[in-house]
mmCIF file of C-alpha atoms and ligand atoms in Angstrom:
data_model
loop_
_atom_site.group_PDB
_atom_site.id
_atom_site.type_symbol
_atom_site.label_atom_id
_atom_site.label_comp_id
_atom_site.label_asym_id
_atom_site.label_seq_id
_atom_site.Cartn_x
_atom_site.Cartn_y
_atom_site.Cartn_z
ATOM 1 C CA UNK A 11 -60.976 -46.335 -37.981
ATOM 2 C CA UNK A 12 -62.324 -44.238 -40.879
ATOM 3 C CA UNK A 13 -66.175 -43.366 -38.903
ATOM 4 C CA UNK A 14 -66.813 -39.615 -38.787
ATOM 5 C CA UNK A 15 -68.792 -39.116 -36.074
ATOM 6 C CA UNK A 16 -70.943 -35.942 -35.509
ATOM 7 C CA UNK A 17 -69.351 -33.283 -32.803
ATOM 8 C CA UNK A 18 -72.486 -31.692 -32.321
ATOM 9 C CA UNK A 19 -74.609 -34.648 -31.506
ATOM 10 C CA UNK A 20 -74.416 -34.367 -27.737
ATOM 11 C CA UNK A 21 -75.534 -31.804 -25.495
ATOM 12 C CA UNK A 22 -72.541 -29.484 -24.403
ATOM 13 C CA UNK A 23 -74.058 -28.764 -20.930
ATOM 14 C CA UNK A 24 -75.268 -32.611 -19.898
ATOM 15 C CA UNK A 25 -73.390 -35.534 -18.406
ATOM 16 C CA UNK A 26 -72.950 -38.455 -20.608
ATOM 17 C CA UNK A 27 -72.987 -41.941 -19.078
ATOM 18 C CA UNK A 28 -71.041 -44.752 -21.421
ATOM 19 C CA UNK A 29 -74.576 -46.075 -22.128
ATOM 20 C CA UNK A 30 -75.929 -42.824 -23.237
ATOM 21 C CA UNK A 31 -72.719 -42.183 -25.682
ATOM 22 C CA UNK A 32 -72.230 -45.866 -26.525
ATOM 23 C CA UNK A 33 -76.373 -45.223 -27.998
ATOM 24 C CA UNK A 34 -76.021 -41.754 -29.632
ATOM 25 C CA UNK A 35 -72.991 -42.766 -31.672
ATOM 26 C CA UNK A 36 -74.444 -46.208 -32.670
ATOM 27 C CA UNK A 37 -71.065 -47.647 -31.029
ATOM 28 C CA UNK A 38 -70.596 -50.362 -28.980
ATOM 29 C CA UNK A 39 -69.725 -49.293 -25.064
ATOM 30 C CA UNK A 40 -66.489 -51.068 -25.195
ATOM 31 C CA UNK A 41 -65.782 -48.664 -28.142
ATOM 32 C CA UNK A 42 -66.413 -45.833 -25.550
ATOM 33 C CA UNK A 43 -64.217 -47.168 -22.932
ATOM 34 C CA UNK A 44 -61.589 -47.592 -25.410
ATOM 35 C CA UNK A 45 -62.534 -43.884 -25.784
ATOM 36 C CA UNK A 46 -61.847 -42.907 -22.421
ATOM 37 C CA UNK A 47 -58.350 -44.851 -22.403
ATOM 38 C CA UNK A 48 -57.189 -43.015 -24.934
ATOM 39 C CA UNK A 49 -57.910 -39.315 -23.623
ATOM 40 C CA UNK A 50 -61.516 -39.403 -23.422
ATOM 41 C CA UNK A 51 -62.312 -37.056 -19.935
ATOM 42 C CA UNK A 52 -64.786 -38.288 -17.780
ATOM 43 C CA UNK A 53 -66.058 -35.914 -14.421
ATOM 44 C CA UNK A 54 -64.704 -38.249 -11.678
ATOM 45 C CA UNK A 55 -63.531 -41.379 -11.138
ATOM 46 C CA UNK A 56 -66.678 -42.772 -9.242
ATOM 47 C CA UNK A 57 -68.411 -45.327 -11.316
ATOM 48 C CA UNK A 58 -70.876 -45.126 -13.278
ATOM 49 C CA UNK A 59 -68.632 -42.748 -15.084
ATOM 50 C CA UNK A 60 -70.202 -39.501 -16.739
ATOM 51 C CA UNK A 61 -68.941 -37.191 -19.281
ATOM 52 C CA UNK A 62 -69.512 -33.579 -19.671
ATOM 53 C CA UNK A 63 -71.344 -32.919 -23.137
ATOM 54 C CA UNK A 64 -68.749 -30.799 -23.760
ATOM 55 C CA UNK A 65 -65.795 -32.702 -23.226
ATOM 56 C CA UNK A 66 -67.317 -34.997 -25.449
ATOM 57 C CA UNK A 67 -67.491 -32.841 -28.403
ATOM 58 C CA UNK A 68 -64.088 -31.380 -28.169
ATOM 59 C CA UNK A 69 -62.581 -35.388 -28.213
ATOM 60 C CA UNK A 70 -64.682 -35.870 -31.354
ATOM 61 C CA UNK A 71 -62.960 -32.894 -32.794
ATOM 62 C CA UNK A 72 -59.811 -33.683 -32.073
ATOM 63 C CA UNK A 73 -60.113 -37.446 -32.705
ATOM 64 C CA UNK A 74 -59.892 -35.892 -36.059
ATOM 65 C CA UNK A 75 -56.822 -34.298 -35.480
ATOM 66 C CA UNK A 76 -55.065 -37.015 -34.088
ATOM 67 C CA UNK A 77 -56.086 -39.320 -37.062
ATOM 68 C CA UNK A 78 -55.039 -36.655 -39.303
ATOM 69 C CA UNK A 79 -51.141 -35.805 -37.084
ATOM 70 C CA UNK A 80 -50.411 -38.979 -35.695
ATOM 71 C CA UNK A 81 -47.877 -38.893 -32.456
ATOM 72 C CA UNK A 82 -44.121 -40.079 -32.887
ATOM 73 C CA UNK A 83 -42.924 -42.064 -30.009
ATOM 74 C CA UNK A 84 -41.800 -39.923 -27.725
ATOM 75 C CA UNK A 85 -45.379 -37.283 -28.060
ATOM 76 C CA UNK A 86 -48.208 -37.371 -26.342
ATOM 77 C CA UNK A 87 -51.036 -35.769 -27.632
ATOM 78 C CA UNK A 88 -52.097 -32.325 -25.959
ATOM 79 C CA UNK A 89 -55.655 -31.851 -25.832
ATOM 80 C CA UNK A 90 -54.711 -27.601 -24.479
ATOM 81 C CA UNK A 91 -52.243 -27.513 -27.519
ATOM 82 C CA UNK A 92 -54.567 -29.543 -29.738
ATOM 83 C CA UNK A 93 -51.150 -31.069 -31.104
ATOM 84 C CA UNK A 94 -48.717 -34.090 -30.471
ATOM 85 C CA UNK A 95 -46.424 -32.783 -27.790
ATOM 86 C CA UNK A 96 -43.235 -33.775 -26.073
ATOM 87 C CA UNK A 97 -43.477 -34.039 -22.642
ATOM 88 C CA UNK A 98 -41.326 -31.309 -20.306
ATOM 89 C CA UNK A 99 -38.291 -32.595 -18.798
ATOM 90 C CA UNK A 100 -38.780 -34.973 -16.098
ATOM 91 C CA UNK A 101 -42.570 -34.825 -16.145
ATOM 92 C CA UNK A 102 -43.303 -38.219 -17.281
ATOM 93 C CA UNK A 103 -44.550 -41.102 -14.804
ATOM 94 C CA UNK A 104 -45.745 -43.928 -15.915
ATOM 95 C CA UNK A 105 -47.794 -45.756 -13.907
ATOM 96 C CA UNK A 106 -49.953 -49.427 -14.205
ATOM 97 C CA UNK A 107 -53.202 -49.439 -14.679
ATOM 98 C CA UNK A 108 -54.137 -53.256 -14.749
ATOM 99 C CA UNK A 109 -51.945 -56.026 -15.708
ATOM 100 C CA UNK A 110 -52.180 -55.191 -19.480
ATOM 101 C CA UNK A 111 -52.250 -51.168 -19.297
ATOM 102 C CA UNK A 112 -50.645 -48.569 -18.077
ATOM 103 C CA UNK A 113 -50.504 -44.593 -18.457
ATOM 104 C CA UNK A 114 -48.316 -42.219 -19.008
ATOM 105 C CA UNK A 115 -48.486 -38.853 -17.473
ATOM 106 C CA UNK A 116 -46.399 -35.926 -18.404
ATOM 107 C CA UNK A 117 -46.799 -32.399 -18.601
ATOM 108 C CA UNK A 118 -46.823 -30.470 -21.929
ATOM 109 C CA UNK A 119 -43.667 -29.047 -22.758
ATOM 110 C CA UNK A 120 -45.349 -25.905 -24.307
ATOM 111 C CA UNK A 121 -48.368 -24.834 -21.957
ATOM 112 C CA UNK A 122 -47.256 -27.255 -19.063
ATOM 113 C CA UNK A 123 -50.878 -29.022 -19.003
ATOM 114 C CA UNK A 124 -51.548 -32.649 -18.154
ATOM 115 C CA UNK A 125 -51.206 -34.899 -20.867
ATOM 116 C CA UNK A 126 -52.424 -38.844 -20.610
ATOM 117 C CA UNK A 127 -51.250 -42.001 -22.919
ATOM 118 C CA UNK A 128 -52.417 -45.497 -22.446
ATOM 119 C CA UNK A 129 -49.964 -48.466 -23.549
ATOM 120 C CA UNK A 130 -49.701 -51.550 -23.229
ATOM 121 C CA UNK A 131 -47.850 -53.108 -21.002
ATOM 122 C CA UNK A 132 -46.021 -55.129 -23.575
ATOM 123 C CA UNK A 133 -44.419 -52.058 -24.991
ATOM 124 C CA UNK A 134 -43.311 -50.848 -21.557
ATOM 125 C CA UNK A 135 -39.395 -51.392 -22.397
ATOM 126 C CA UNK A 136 -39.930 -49.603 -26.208
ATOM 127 C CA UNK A 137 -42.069 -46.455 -24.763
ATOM 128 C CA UNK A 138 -39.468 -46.007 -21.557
ATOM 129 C CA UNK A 139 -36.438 -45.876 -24.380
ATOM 130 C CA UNK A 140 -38.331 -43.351 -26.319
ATOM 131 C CA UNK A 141 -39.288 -41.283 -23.254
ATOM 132 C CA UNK A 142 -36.701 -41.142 -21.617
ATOM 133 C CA UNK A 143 -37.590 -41.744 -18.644
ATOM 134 C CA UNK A 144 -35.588 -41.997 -15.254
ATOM 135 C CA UNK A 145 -38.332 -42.918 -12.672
ATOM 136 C CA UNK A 146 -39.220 -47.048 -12.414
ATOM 137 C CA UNK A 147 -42.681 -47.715 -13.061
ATOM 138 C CA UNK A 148 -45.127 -46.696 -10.187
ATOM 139 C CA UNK A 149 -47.993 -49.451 -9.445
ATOM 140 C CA UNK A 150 -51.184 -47.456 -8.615
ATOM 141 C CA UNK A 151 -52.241 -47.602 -5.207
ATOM 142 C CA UNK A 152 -55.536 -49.786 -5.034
ATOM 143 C CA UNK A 153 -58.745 -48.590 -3.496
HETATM 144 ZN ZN1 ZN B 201 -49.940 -28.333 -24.494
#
């Protein structure tokens, strides 16, 4: 992914829907849900999802960041620290998402905030080796 997209594009004080972000970015919406799965923050988890303007913006920012410091396994990137972070001892869960994805939570290790990773599935055994992690994986309670 080499696109530079604009920061300042969107709104800071509007909602987004995926339609609306999927159209001012030229993107396809898939590209935006792929968005959200990888740290993207949406409001609430009632469909259809919105995004805050500014929460937009600052992911387009850092997008660059990431692309620029990529994470090691083991990091997660912080979007407080605005850096790849380890998680704090003991913070990480990871939990499944669908039958391909799941998430990692853990809190930062320096500012203690929440930090998000999606993975596949697939690479369940590899991540859990790198983050050492001692709780099984959690299935995510449905509806
Ligand atoms: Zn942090």
């Amino acid at each position: 992914m080499t696109k530079r997209y604009n920061p300042n594009k969107g709104k800071i004080n509007r909602n987004y829907s995926i339609s609306e972000i999927a159209l001012l970015y030229g993107v396809h919406k898939n590209t935006v849900k792929a968005r959200l799965r990888r740290g993207l923050k949406r409001i609430d988890d009632h469909r259809p999802y919105l995004i805050l303007g500014r929460d937009l913006k600052h992911f387009i920012k850092d997008l660059r960041t990431i692309n620029k410091r990529p994470c090691e396994l083991g990091e997660i990137y912080c979007f407080k620290c605005r850096e790849p972070r380890i998680p704090a001892q003991g913070s990480t869960i990871f939990e499944a998402e669908s039958s391909r994805f799941g998430r990692i939570k853990a809190n930062c290790n320096v500012c203690n905030s929440l930090m998000n990773k999606y993975f596949r599935l697939a690479d369940l055994v590899l991540l859990q080796r790198h983050f050492a992690v001692i709780l099984p994986l959690q299935q995510k309670r449905l509806g």
